[in-house]
Amino acid sequence: MTSAPRRGAAFYLLAGFFTLFILFLYGPTLTIAILSFQGPQGGLTFPMNGVSLHWFFNLFERQAVGDFGGSFSRSLVLGLVVMVVTVVVSVTAGFAFRRGFRGGSVLFYLTVSSLVIPSILISLGIGLMFNIAGIEPAWYSSALGAHLTWTLPFGLLIVFAIFNRFDRSFEEAARDLGAGPWQTVRHVVLPIILPSLVGVALFGFTLSYDEFARSLMTAGSYNTLPLEIYGMTTNVTTPVLYALGTLTTAFSFVVIGAALAAVAVLRRRRAGR
Amino acid sequence: MSVTATSTVRPAARPAAADRAAAVRRLGRVVPYLQAAPLTLVLLVFLLVPILTIVVVSFWDYDSIRIYPDFVLTNYQELLGSPVTWKIYLNTLKFTALAWLFTLLIGFTVAYFLAFHVQSLTWQMALFLLCTIPFWTSNIIRMIAWIPFLGRNGLLNQALVGAGVVEQPLEFLLFSDFAVVLAYVHLYTLFMVVPIFNAMMRIDRALIEAARDAGANGRQILWNVILPLCKPGIAIGSIFVITLVMGDFITVRLMSGGQSASVGLVIANEISLLQYPAAAANAVVLLLVVTLMVAALLRIVDIRKEL
């Protein structure tokens, strides 16, 4: 603790505030995680009425709640597709913006407006568009497009931030050594930005996996997981709701953890070279 | 270039090689357009056309079964002529103002602690990550998670009754405006933390040293040096929070338990009643209001400079 003498009352006050903020962020989620282990007779609030896995088993009984397995696999597949498309499209667009092109600022502001237009409007607009065109909305078509309007702006902004910090002399060196444009991208640029692209992928997957408002009118006849959970909030009054919440959050944590681990491994491998 | 080398051997090859070089150059000029094409296509099909569809449909007519292509102003007349609309806009603006104020105060304090009081970069990043992780989890579950806290028999009421602060459990904790604002602060504070923290990390520490050497105390440094330099971060955070709350319907529906309304909720209800033209007119007005708010904030910040 070499810096200890510099820490005054302000530090401890702010540290206390920060701790409360973290408690505020994680406390409720932790509480439902505990409550999802309620005994079979337990209710939605404390006290715990015994400890059991009853509500987790209950989750997998098909008649107890809606189609949990189906909605999970749809959300999973959709999230993966959105993730891949987000990474590819935002990186290629990032290259375009780096070179500069006519209409670039129009496209940039269109992308930013995609971020600030309320989700319910995207949902309504795409729903109406499919309705008028006479196409049945589905999670793999209309909902995919709706999710991309939310993930692509994040992806592009992150790619901008990556390229703004990118040292152009690496590319010049590659070019001087005789590498073609594609070789430069493939063997120099992409390996360098790869750890940051994991971040883009994480945004793409999780934002789609958790999206509710943009799926509302676009998912068609089969629910994605957030729609299923929302449906449960109105007609399920047992801790099975918490069990589902806990499982979904645990899955999110696994995804986040995997992404962070991937970044760490990629960074270390690059440093080791 | 190899053009000169070949031209000395075979004069006839010169135009061909020059053509090839020109073709490569022309291709090089086309490349950025090809690279931007997928993004443009997605945004045209799933953003621009849908928004235009909303504008068109807002002039259509409807009955209880279907919607008709038409050009009527009744949707707007009914919307703007109804006192309920104005009340709901006022309520939405109230939520927005409260959420903005609290997320800004909390977000600024948290970012300030991370940027200026945590000394090691590793700790800074670890704690910053701790703040952002909930962003990647489900909002709906994070809202549901307040039930055991705020409910009639929730933790807070048990504690308050147990401590003798109140005799009866407080009814207003869950399903109230209080719960709605609490959920907004819970969900959206990190949209303030991230850009403000980013702005703070870019502040040249020498400026703060200089202010201190010139005799400024901690509060003066905060107010006259740090706060002005954080303005772009605050503007970006505000854009996020304001647009998210202005268009929200799910938080109001879940946390107010039908006690309160917002513009987004009215649109969602009209959608569920299949009154698409009415929903579309409502959506156009909301879009105009949000655009004006964002335009005002963009006068403070140039987004492209902040990345």
Coordinates of C-alpha atoms in Angstrom, one line a residue:
Chain A
M1 CA 0.0 0.0 0.0
T2 CA 2.5 2.6 -1.2
S3 CA -0.2 5.1 -2.1
A4 CA -1.9 4.9 1.3
P5 CA -0.8 8.3 2.6
R6 CA -2.4 10.1 -0.3
R7 CA -5.8 8.6 0.6
G8 CA -7.9 11.0 2.5
A9 CA -11.5 11.0 3.7
A10 CA -12.7 11.7 0.1
F11 CA -11.2 8.3 -1.0
Y12 CA -13.0 6.3 1.6
L13 CA -16.3 8.2 1.1
L14 CA -16.1 7.6 -2.7
A15 CA -15.1 3.9 -2.1
G16 CA -18.1 3.5 0.1
F17 CA -20.3 5.0 -2.5
F18 CA -18.8 2.8 -5.2
T19 CA -19.4 -0.3 -3.0
L20 CA -23.0 0.6 -2.5
F21 CA -23.4 1.1 -6.2
I22 CA -22.0 -2.4 -6.9
L23 CA -24.3 -3.8 -4.3
F24 CA -27.2 -2.0 -6.0
L25 CA -26.2 -3.4 -9.3
Y26 CA -25.7 -7.0 -8.3
G27 CA -27.8 -7.3 -5.1
P28 CA -31.2 -8.0 -6.7
T29 CA -29.8 -10.6 -9.2
L30 CA -28.1 -12.3 -6.3
T31 CA -31.3 -12.3 -4.3
I32 CA -33.3 -14.1 -7.0
A33 CA -30.4 -16.5 -7.4
I34 CA -30.8 -17.5 -3.7
L35 CA -34.6 -17.5 -3.9
S36 CA -34.6 -19.8 -6.9
F37 CA -33.5 -22.6 -4.6
Q38 CA -36.7 -22.2 -2.6
G39 CA -38.3 -25.4 -1.2
P40 CA -41.4 -26.7 -3.1
Q41 CA -43.7 -24.8 -0.8
G42 CA -41.7 -21.5 -0.9
G43 CA -43.0 -18.3 -2.3
L44 CA -41.6 -15.3 -4.2
T45 CA -40.1 -13.6 -1.2
F46 CA -38.1 -14.5 1.9
P47 CA -38.1 -16.4 4.2
M48 CA -36.7 -19.5 2.5
N49 CA -39.0 -22.4 2.9
G50 CA -36.3 -25.1 2.8
V51 CA -33.7 -25.5 0.1
S52 CA -34.3 -27.5 -3.1
L53 CA -33.8 -27.7 -6.8
H54 CA -37.5 -28.1 -7.2
W55 CA -38.0 -25.0 -9.3
F56 CA -35.2 -25.8 -11.7
F57 CA -36.7 -29.2 -12.4
N58 CA -40.1 -27.5 -12.7
L59 CA -38.6 -25.4 -15.4
F60 CA -38.0 -28.4 -17.6
E61 CA -41.5 -29.9 -17.2
R62 CA -43.1 -28.8 -20.4
Q63 CA -46.6 -28.1 -19.0
A64 CA -45.4 -26.0 -16.1
V65 CA -44.3 -23.1 -18.1
G66 CA -44.1 -22.2 -21.8
D67 CA -41.7 -23.6 -24.4
F68 CA -38.5 -22.8 -22.5
G69 CA -36.2 -25.2 -24.4
G70 CA -37.4 -24.0 -27.8
S71 CA -37.2 -20.3 -27.0
F72 CA -33.7 -20.8 -25.6
S73 CA -32.4 -22.6 -28.7
R74 CA -34.0 -19.9 -30.9
S75 CA -32.4 -17.1 -28.9
L76 CA -29.1 -19.0 -28.9
V77 CA -29.0 -19.5 -32.7
L78 CA -30.2 -15.9 -33.4
G79 CA -27.6 -14.5 -31.0
L80 CA -24.8 -16.4 -32.8
V81 CA -26.0 -15.3 -36.2
V82 CA -26.3 -11.7 -35.1
M83 CA -22.8 -12.0 -33.5
V84 CA -21.2 -13.2 -36.8
V85 CA -23.0 -10.7 -39.0
T86 CA -22.2 -7.8 -36.5
V87 CA -18.5 -8.6 -36.5
V88 CA -18.2 -9.0 -40.3
V89 CA -20.3 -6.1 -41.3
S90 CA -18.9 -3.6 -38.8
V91 CA -15.3 -4.5 -39.5
T92 CA -15.8 -4.2 -43.3
A93 CA -17.6 -0.9 -42.8
G94 CA -14.8 0.2 -40.5
F95 CA -12.3 -0.4 -43.3
A96 CA -14.5 1.7 -45.6
F97 CA -14.7 4.6 -43.1
R98 CA -11.0 4.4 -42.6
R99 CA -10.4 5.0 -46.4
G100 CA -13.1 7.5 -46.6
F101 CA -15.9 7.5 -49.2
R102 CA -18.6 9.9 -50.5
G103 CA -21.7 9.6 -48.4
G104 CA -19.7 8.4 -45.4
S105 CA -21.0 10.9 -43.0
V106 CA -24.6 10.2 -44.1
L107 CA -24.0 6.5 -43.4
F108 CA -22.4 7.4 -40.0
Y109 CA -25.4 9.5 -38.9
L110 CA -27.8 6.8 -40.1
T111 CA -25.9 4.3 -38.0
V112 CA -26.0 6.6 -34.9
S113 CA -29.7 7.3 -35.4
S114 CA -30.2 3.5 -35.4
L115 CA -28.9 3.7 -31.8
V116 CA -31.1 6.5 -30.6
I117 CA -34.4 5.6 -32.3
P118 CA -36.6 4.0 -29.6
S119 CA -36.7 0.2 -30.0
I120 CA -40.5 0.1 -30.0
L121 CA -40.4 2.1 -33.3
I122 CA -38.0 -0.3 -35.0
S123 CA -40.3 -3.2 -33.9
L124 CA -43.4 -1.4 -35.1
G125 CA -41.8 -0.3 -38.4
I126 CA -40.4 -3.7 -39.3
G127 CA -43.6 -5.4 -38.2
L128 CA -45.7 -3.1 -40.4
M129 CA -43.3 -3.5 -43.4
F130 CA -43.6 -7.3 -43.3
N131 CA -47.3 -7.0 -42.7
I132 CA -47.8 -4.8 -45.8
A133 CA -45.5 -6.9 -47.9
G134 CA -47.5 -9.9 -46.9
I135 CA -44.5 -11.8 -45.4
E136 CA -44.9 -13.6 -42.2
P137 CA -42.4 -12.2 -39.6
A138 CA -40.1 -14.8 -38.1
W139 CA -37.2 -14.8 -35.6
Y140 CA -34.7 -15.6 -38.3
S141 CA -35.8 -12.8 -40.7
S142 CA -37.5 -9.8 -39.3
A143 CA -36.2 -10.2 -35.7
L144 CA -32.7 -10.8 -37.1
G145 CA -32.9 -7.5 -38.9
A146 CA -34.4 -5.7 -35.9
H147 CA -31.5 -7.0 -33.7
L148 CA -28.9 -5.9 -36.2
T149 CA -30.2 -2.3 -36.0
W150 CA -29.2 -2.4 -32.4
T151 CA -25.9 -4.4 -32.5
L152 CA -24.4 -2.8 -35.6
P153 CA -24.1 0.7 -34.2
F154 CA -22.3 -0.6 -31.2
G155 CA -20.1 -2.8 -33.4
L156 CA -19.2 0.1 -35.7
L157 CA -18.5 2.5 -32.8
I158 CA -16.2 -0.1 -31.2
V159 CA -14.4 -0.7 -34.6
F160 CA -14.0 3.1 -34.9
A161 CA -12.4 3.2 -31.5
I162 CA -10.1 0.3 -32.5
F163 CA -8.9 1.9 -35.7
N164 CA -8.4 5.3 -34.0
R165 CA -5.9 3.6 -31.8
F166 CA -4.3 1.5 -34.6
D167 CA -0.7 2.3 -35.5
R168 CA -0.6 2.7 -39.2
S169 CA 3.1 2.1 -39.4
F170 CA 2.5 -1.7 -39.1
E171 CA 0.6 -1.6 -42.4
E172 CA 3.2 0.6 -44.0
A173 CA 5.9 -1.8 -42.9
A174 CA 3.9 -4.7 -44.4
R175 CA 3.5 -2.8 -47.6
D176 CA 7.2 -2.0 -47.8
L177 CA 7.9 -5.6 -47.4
G178 CA 5.8 -6.4 -50.5
A179 CA 2.5 -7.5 -49.0
G180 CA -0.6 -6.9 -51.1
P181 CA -3.6 -5.2 -49.6
W182 CA -5.4 -8.5 -48.8
Q183 CA -2.2 -10.0 -47.3
T184 CA -1.8 -6.8 -45.1
V185 CA -5.3 -7.2 -43.8
R186 CA -5.1 -10.9 -43.3
H187 CA -1.7 -11.2 -41.7
V188 CA -1.2 -7.8 -40.1
V189 CA -4.3 -5.9 -39.4
L190 CA -6.7 -8.7 -38.4
P191 CA -4.3 -10.4 -35.9
I192 CA -3.7 -7.1 -34.2
I193 CA -7.3 -6.1 -33.8
L194 CA -8.5 -9.7 -33.0
P195 CA -8.7 -9.3 -29.2
S196 CA -10.9 -6.1 -29.7
L197 CA -13.1 -8.0 -32.1
V198 CA -14.0 -10.4 -29.3
G199 CA -15.5 -7.4 -27.7
V200 CA -17.6 -6.7 -30.8
A201 CA -18.7 -10.3 -30.8
L202 CA -19.7 -10.1 -27.1
F203 CA -21.9 -7.1 -27.8
G204 CA -23.4 -8.7 -30.8
F205 CA -24.4 -11.9 -29.0
T206 CA -25.5 -10.6 -25.6
L207 CA -27.5 -7.6 -27.0
S208 CA -29.4 -10.0 -29.3
Y209 CA -29.8 -12.7 -26.7
D210 CA -31.4 -10.3 -24.2
E211 CA -33.3 -8.1 -26.6
F212 CA -37.0 -7.7 -25.8
A213 CA -38.5 -4.5 -27.3
R214 CA -37.1 -5.1 -30.8
S215 CA -38.4 -8.7 -30.9
L216 CA -41.9 -7.8 -29.8
M217 CA -43.5 -7.4 -33.3
T218 CA -40.8 -9.1 -35.3
A219 CA -40.3 -12.5 -33.7
G220 CA -43.4 -14.0 -35.4
S221 CA -45.2 -17.1 -34.0
Y222 CA -42.3 -18.5 -32.1
N223 CA -41.0 -16.7 -29.0
T224 CA -37.4 -15.8 -28.3
L225 CA -36.3 -16.3 -24.7
P226 CA -36.8 -12.7 -23.5
L227 CA -40.4 -12.8 -24.9
E228 CA -41.0 -16.1 -23.1
I229 CA -39.7 -14.7 -19.8
Y230 CA -41.8 -11.6 -20.2
G231 CA -44.9 -13.8 -20.8
M232 CA -44.1 -15.7 -17.6
T233 CA -44.0 -12.5 -15.5
T234 CA -47.7 -11.9 -16.2
N235 CA -49.0 -15.4 -15.4
V236 CA -46.4 -17.2 -13.3
T237 CA -46.3 -16.5 -9.6
T238 CA -43.9 -19.2 -8.3
P239 CA -40.1 -19.2 -7.9
V240 CA -39.9 -21.0 -11.3
L241 CA -39.6 -17.4 -12.7
Y242 CA -36.4 -16.9 -10.6
A243 CA -35.0 -20.3 -11.6
L244 CA -35.3 -19.2 -15.3
G245 CA -33.8 -15.8 -14.5
T246 CA -31.0 -17.4 -12.6
L247 CA -30.2 -19.9 -15.4
T248 CA -30.3 -17.2 -18.1
T249 CA -28.1 -14.9 -16.1
A250 CA -25.7 -17.8 -15.4
F251 CA -25.5 -18.4 -19.1
S252 CA -24.8 -14.7 -19.7
F253 CA -22.0 -14.9 -17.2
V254 CA -20.5 -17.9 -18.9
V255 CA -20.6 -16.1 -22.2
I256 CA -19.0 -12.9 -20.7
G257 CA -16.4 -15.1 -18.9
A258 CA -15.6 -16.9 -22.1
A259 CA -15.2 -13.6 -24.0
L260 CA -12.9 -12.2 -21.3
A261 CA -10.8 -15.4 -21.3
A262 CA -10.5 -15.3 -25.1
V263 CA -9.3 -11.7 -24.9
A264 CA -6.7 -12.6 -22.2
V265 CA -5.5 -15.6 -24.2
L266 CA -5.2 -13.7 -27.5
R267 CA -3.4 -10.8 -25.8
R268 CA -0.9 -13.2 -24.1
R269 CA -0.3 -15.0 -27.3
R270 CA 0.4 -11.8 -29.1
A271 CA 2.7 -10.6 -26.3
G272 CA 4.6 -13.9 -26.5
R273 CA 5.4 -13.6 -30.1
Chain B
M1 CA 6.4 0.3 -60.8
S2 CA 6.8 -2.5 -63.3
V3 CA 5.1 -0.4 -66.0
T4 CA 8.4 1.2 -67.0
A5 CA 10.3 -2.1 -67.0
T6 CA 7.9 -3.8 -69.4
S7 CA 7.6 -0.8 -71.7
T8 CA 11.3 -0.8 -72.5
V9 CA 11.1 -4.4 -73.7
R10 CA 7.8 -4.2 -75.6
P11 CA 6.4 -0.8 -76.4
A12 CA 3.1 -2.4 -77.3
A13 CA 2.7 -3.6 -73.7
R14 CA 2.6 -0.1 -72.3
P15 CA -1.0 0.8 -72.9
A16 CA -2.1 -2.7 -71.6
A17 CA -0.1 -2.3 -68.4
A18 CA -1.2 1.2 -67.9
D19 CA -4.8 0.0 -68.4
R20 CA -4.3 -2.6 -65.8
A21 CA -2.8 -0.1 -63.3
A22 CA -5.8 2.2 -64.0
A23 CA -8.1 -0.7 -63.5
V24 CA -6.5 -1.5 -60.2
R25 CA -6.8 2.1 -59.2
R26 CA -10.4 2.3 -60.2
L27 CA -11.1 -1.0 -58.3
G28 CA -9.3 0.6 -55.3
R29 CA -11.7 3.5 -55.5
V30 CA -14.7 1.1 -55.6
V31 CA -13.5 -1.0 -52.6
P32 CA -14.7 1.4 -49.8
Y33 CA -18.2 1.4 -51.4
L34 CA -18.3 -2.4 -51.5
Q35 CA -17.1 -2.5 -47.9
A36 CA -19.8 -0.1 -46.8
A37 CA -22.5 -1.8 -48.8
P38 CA -23.6 -4.5 -46.2
L39 CA -24.0 -1.9 -43.5
T40 CA -25.9 0.4 -45.8
L41 CA -28.1 -2.4 -47.0
V42 CA -29.1 -3.6 -43.5
L43 CA -29.8 0.0 -42.3
L44 CA -31.8 0.8 -45.4
V45 CA -34.0 -2.4 -45.2
F46 CA -34.4 -2.6 -41.4
L47 CA -34.2 1.0 -40.3
L48 CA -35.0 3.6 -43.1
V49 CA -37.8 1.7 -44.9
P50 CA -39.5 0.7 -41.6
I51 CA -39.4 4.3 -40.4
L52 CA -40.9 5.5 -43.7
T53 CA -43.5 2.7 -43.4
I54 CA -44.5 4.1 -40.0
V55 CA -44.8 7.6 -41.5
V56 CA -46.9 6.4 -44.4
V57 CA -49.2 4.2 -42.2
S58 CA -49.7 7.1 -39.7
F59 CA -52.0 8.6 -42.5
W60 CA -53.9 5.3 -43.1
D61 CA -57.3 4.5 -41.8
Y62 CA -58.3 1.4 -39.8
D63 CA -61.2 -0.4 -38.2
S64 CA -61.3 -3.2 -35.7
I65 CA -60.2 -5.8 -38.2
R66 CA -57.7 -4.3 -40.6
I67 CA -55.9 -1.2 -41.8
Y68 CA -56.6 0.6 -45.1
P69 CA -54.3 2.7 -47.4
D70 CA -55.7 6.2 -47.2
F71 CA -54.7 9.8 -46.5
V72 CA -56.4 10.9 -43.3
L73 CA -55.3 13.2 -40.5
T74 CA -57.6 11.7 -38.0
N75 CA -54.9 9.7 -36.3
Y76 CA -53.0 12.9 -35.6
Q77 CA -56.1 14.8 -34.7
E78 CA -57.2 12.2 -32.2
L79 CA -53.7 12.0 -30.8
L80 CA -52.9 15.7 -30.4
G81 CA -56.5 16.7 -29.5
S82 CA -56.7 14.4 -26.6
P83 CA -55.7 15.7 -23.1
V84 CA -54.6 12.2 -22.2
T85 CA -51.7 12.4 -24.8
W86 CA -50.4 15.6 -23.1
K87 CA -50.6 14.0 -19.7
I88 CA -48.7 10.9 -20.8
Y89 CA -46.0 13.0 -22.5
L90 CA -45.7 15.0 -19.3
N91 CA -45.4 11.8 -17.3
T92 CA -42.8 10.4 -19.7
L93 CA -40.8 13.6 -19.5
K94 CA -41.0 13.4 -15.7
F95 CA -39.5 9.9 -15.8
T96 CA -36.9 11.0 -18.2
A97 CA -35.9 14.0 -16.1
L98 CA -35.7 12.0 -12.9
A99 CA -33.8 9.1 -14.5
W100 CA -31.4 11.5 -16.2
L101 CA -30.7 13.4 -13.0
F102 CA -30.0 10.3 -10.9
T103 CA -28.0 8.4 -13.5
L104 CA -25.9 11.5 -14.0
L105 CA -25.2 12.1 -10.4
I106 CA -24.4 8.5 -9.6
G107 CA -22.7 7.8 -12.9
F108 CA -20.4 10.9 -12.5
T109 CA -19.5 10.0 -8.9
V110 CA -18.7 6.4 -9.8
A111 CA -16.6 7.4 -12.9
Y112 CA -14.8 10.1 -10.8
F113 CA -13.9 7.5 -8.2
L114 CA -12.6 5.1 -10.8
A115 CA -10.7 7.6 -12.9
F116 CA -9.1 9.7 -10.1
H117 CA -9.0 7.7 -6.9
V118 CA -8.2 4.2 -8.0
Q119 CA -4.4 4.3 -8.6
S120 CA -3.5 1.1 -10.4
L121 CA -4.6 0.6 -14.0
T122 CA -5.4 -3.1 -13.3
W123 CA -7.8 -2.3 -10.5
Q124 CA -9.3 0.5 -12.6
M125 CA -10.1 -1.9 -15.4
A126 CA -11.3 -4.6 -13.1
L127 CA -13.7 -2.3 -11.3
F128 CA -14.8 -0.7 -14.5
L129 CA -15.6 -4.2 -15.9
L130 CA -17.5 -5.0 -12.7
C131 CA -19.7 -1.9 -13.5
T132 CA -20.3 -2.9 -17.1
I133 CA -21.0 -6.7 -16.8
P134 CA -24.7 -6.3 -15.9
F135 CA -25.1 -4.5 -19.3
W136 CA -24.6 -7.8 -21.0
T137 CA -27.3 -9.6 -19.0
S138 CA -31.1 -9.5 -19.4
N139 CA -32.9 -6.3 -18.5
I140 CA -36.2 -8.1 -17.8
I141 CA -34.6 -10.4 -15.3
R142 CA -32.9 -7.4 -13.6
M143 CA -36.3 -5.8 -13.3
I144 CA -38.0 -9.0 -12.0
A145 CA -35.1 -9.2 -9.4
W146 CA -36.6 -6.2 -7.6
I147 CA -39.7 -8.1 -6.6
P148 CA -38.3 -9.8 -3.5
F149 CA -36.8 -6.5 -2.5
L150 CA -39.7 -4.1 -3.0
G151 CA -42.8 -6.3 -2.7
R152 CA -45.3 -6.0 0.1
N153 CA -43.5 -8.8 2.0
G154 CA -40.1 -8.0 0.5
L155 CA -36.8 -7.5 2.2
L156 CA -37.1 -3.8 2.5
N157 CA -40.5 -3.9 4.1
Q158 CA -39.5 -6.7 6.4
A159 CA -36.5 -4.6 7.5
L160 CA -38.5 -1.4 7.9
V161 CA -41.2 -3.1 9.9
G162 CA -38.7 -5.1 11.9
A163 CA -36.8 -1.9 12.8
G164 CA -40.0 -0.2 13.8
V165 CA -39.6 2.5 11.3
V166 CA -43.1 1.9 9.9
E167 CA -46.0 -0.1 11.4
Q168 CA -47.5 -1.3 8.1
P169 CA -45.5 -2.5 5.1
L170 CA -45.2 0.3 2.6
E171 CA -47.4 -0.3 -0.5
F172 CA -45.7 2.2 -2.8
L173 CA -42.4 0.4 -3.1
L174 CA -43.3 -2.0 -5.9
F175 CA -45.7 -1.1 -8.7
S176 CA -45.3 2.6 -8.4
D177 CA -43.5 5.6 -10.1
F178 CA -40.8 5.1 -7.4
A179 CA -40.2 1.6 -8.6
V180 CA -40.1 2.7 -12.3
V181 CA -37.4 5.4 -11.6
L182 CA -35.4 3.0 -9.4
A183 CA -35.4 0.4 -12.3
Y184 CA -34.3 3.1 -14.8
V185 CA -31.4 4.1 -12.5
H186 CA -30.5 0.4 -12.0
L187 CA -30.6 -0.4 -15.7
Y188 CA -29.1 2.7 -17.3
T189 CA -26.6 4.2 -14.9
L190 CA -23.8 2.4 -16.7
F191 CA -24.7 4.2 -19.9
M192 CA -23.5 7.3 -18.0
V193 CA -20.5 5.7 -16.3
V194 CA -18.9 4.4 -19.5
P195 CA -18.7 7.7 -21.6
I196 CA -17.9 9.9 -18.5
F197 CA -15.2 7.5 -17.4
N198 CA -13.8 7.5 -21.0
A199 CA -13.8 11.4 -21.0
M200 CA -12.1 11.5 -17.6
M201 CA -9.4 9.1 -18.6
R202 CA -8.5 11.4 -21.5
I203 CA -7.9 14.4 -19.2
D204 CA -4.2 15.3 -19.1
R205 CA -3.2 14.8 -15.5
A206 CA -0.8 17.8 -15.9
L207 CA -3.8 20.1 -16.1
I208 CA -4.9 19.0 -12.7
E209 CA -1.3 19.4 -11.3
A210 CA -1.3 22.9 -12.9
A211 CA -4.6 23.8 -11.3
R212 CA -3.3 22.6 -7.9
D213 CA -0.1 24.5 -8.3
A214 CA -2.1 27.6 -9.1
G215 CA -3.8 27.2 -5.8
A216 CA -7.1 25.5 -6.7
N217 CA -8.7 23.3 -4.0
G218 CA -10.3 19.9 -4.8
R219 CA -13.7 21.3 -5.3
Q220 CA -12.5 24.1 -7.6
I221 CA -10.5 21.5 -9.7
L222 CA -13.6 19.3 -9.9
W223 CA -15.9 22.2 -10.9
N224 CA -13.6 24.3 -13.2
V225 CA -11.3 21.7 -14.7
I226 CA -12.8 18.2 -14.6
L227 CA -16.4 18.9 -15.2
P228 CA -16.0 21.1 -18.3
L229 CA -13.7 18.5 -19.8
C230 CA -16.3 15.8 -19.1
K231 CA -19.0 17.6 -21.0
P232 CA -18.8 15.4 -24.2
G233 CA -19.0 12.2 -22.0
I234 CA -21.9 13.6 -20.1
A235 CA -23.6 14.5 -23.4
I236 CA -23.2 11.0 -24.8
G237 CA -24.4 9.4 -21.6
S238 CA -27.4 11.8 -21.6
I239 CA -28.3 10.9 -25.2
F240 CA -28.4 7.2 -24.2
V241 CA -30.4 7.6 -21.0
I242 CA -32.9 10.1 -22.5
T243 CA -33.6 8.1 -25.7
L244 CA -33.9 4.8 -23.7
V245 CA -36.3 6.3 -21.2
M246 CA -38.3 8.3 -23.7
G247 CA -39.0 5.2 -25.8
D248 CA -39.4 2.7 -22.9
F249 CA -42.5 0.7 -22.3
I250 CA -41.4 -2.5 -20.7
T251 CA -40.0 -1.0 -17.5
V252 CA -43.2 1.1 -17.0
R253 CA -45.4 -1.9 -17.6
L254 CA -43.5 -4.2 -15.3
M255 CA -42.5 -1.8 -12.5
S256 CA -45.7 0.3 -12.3
G257 CA -48.0 -2.7 -12.5
G258 CA -50.4 -0.7 -14.7
Q259 CA -50.5 2.3 -12.4
S260 CA -48.5 4.6 -14.7
A261 CA -48.2 5.2 -18.4
S262 CA -45.5 6.3 -20.9
V263 CA -45.6 7.2 -24.6
G264 CA -43.9 3.9 -25.4
L265 CA -46.5 2.0 -23.4
V266 CA -49.4 3.7 -25.2
I267 CA -47.8 2.7 -28.5
A268 CA -47.3 -0.9 -27.3
N269 CA -50.9 -1.1 -26.2
E270 CA -52.2 0.3 -29.5
I271 CA -50.1 -2.4 -31.3
S272 CA -51.6 -5.1 -29.2
L273 CA -55.1 -3.8 -30.1
L274 CA -54.0 -3.8 -33.8
Q275 CA -54.6 -0.1 -34.1
Y276 CA -51.5 0.3 -36.2
P277 CA -52.2 3.7 -37.8
A278 CA -52.8 5.2 -34.3
A279 CA -49.6 3.6 -33.0
A280 CA -47.8 4.9 -36.1
A281 CA -49.0 8.5 -35.6
N282 CA -47.9 8.3 -31.9
A283 CA -44.6 6.9 -33.1
V284 CA -44.0 9.7 -35.5
V285 CA -44.6 12.3 -32.8
L286 CA -42.3 10.5 -30.4
L287 CA -39.6 10.3 -33.0
L288 CA -39.8 14.0 -33.6
V289 CA -39.6 14.8 -29.9
V290 CA -36.6 12.4 -29.4
T291 CA -34.8 13.8 -32.5
L292 CA -35.2 17.3 -31.2
M293 CA -33.7 16.3 -27.8
V294 CA -30.8 14.5 -29.4
A295 CA -30.1 17.3 -31.8
A296 CA -29.9 19.7 -28.9
L297 CA -27.4 17.4 -27.1
L298 CA -25.3 17.0 -30.3
R299 CA -24.6 20.7 -30.3
I300 CA -22.5 20.0 -27.2
V301 CA -20.6 17.0 -28.6
D302 CA -19.0 15.8 -31.8
I303 CA -19.4 12.0 -31.5
R304 CA -16.8 11.1 -34.1
K305 CA -14.1 13.0 -32.1
E306 CA -15.0 11.0 -28.9
L307 CA -14.1 7.5 -30.1

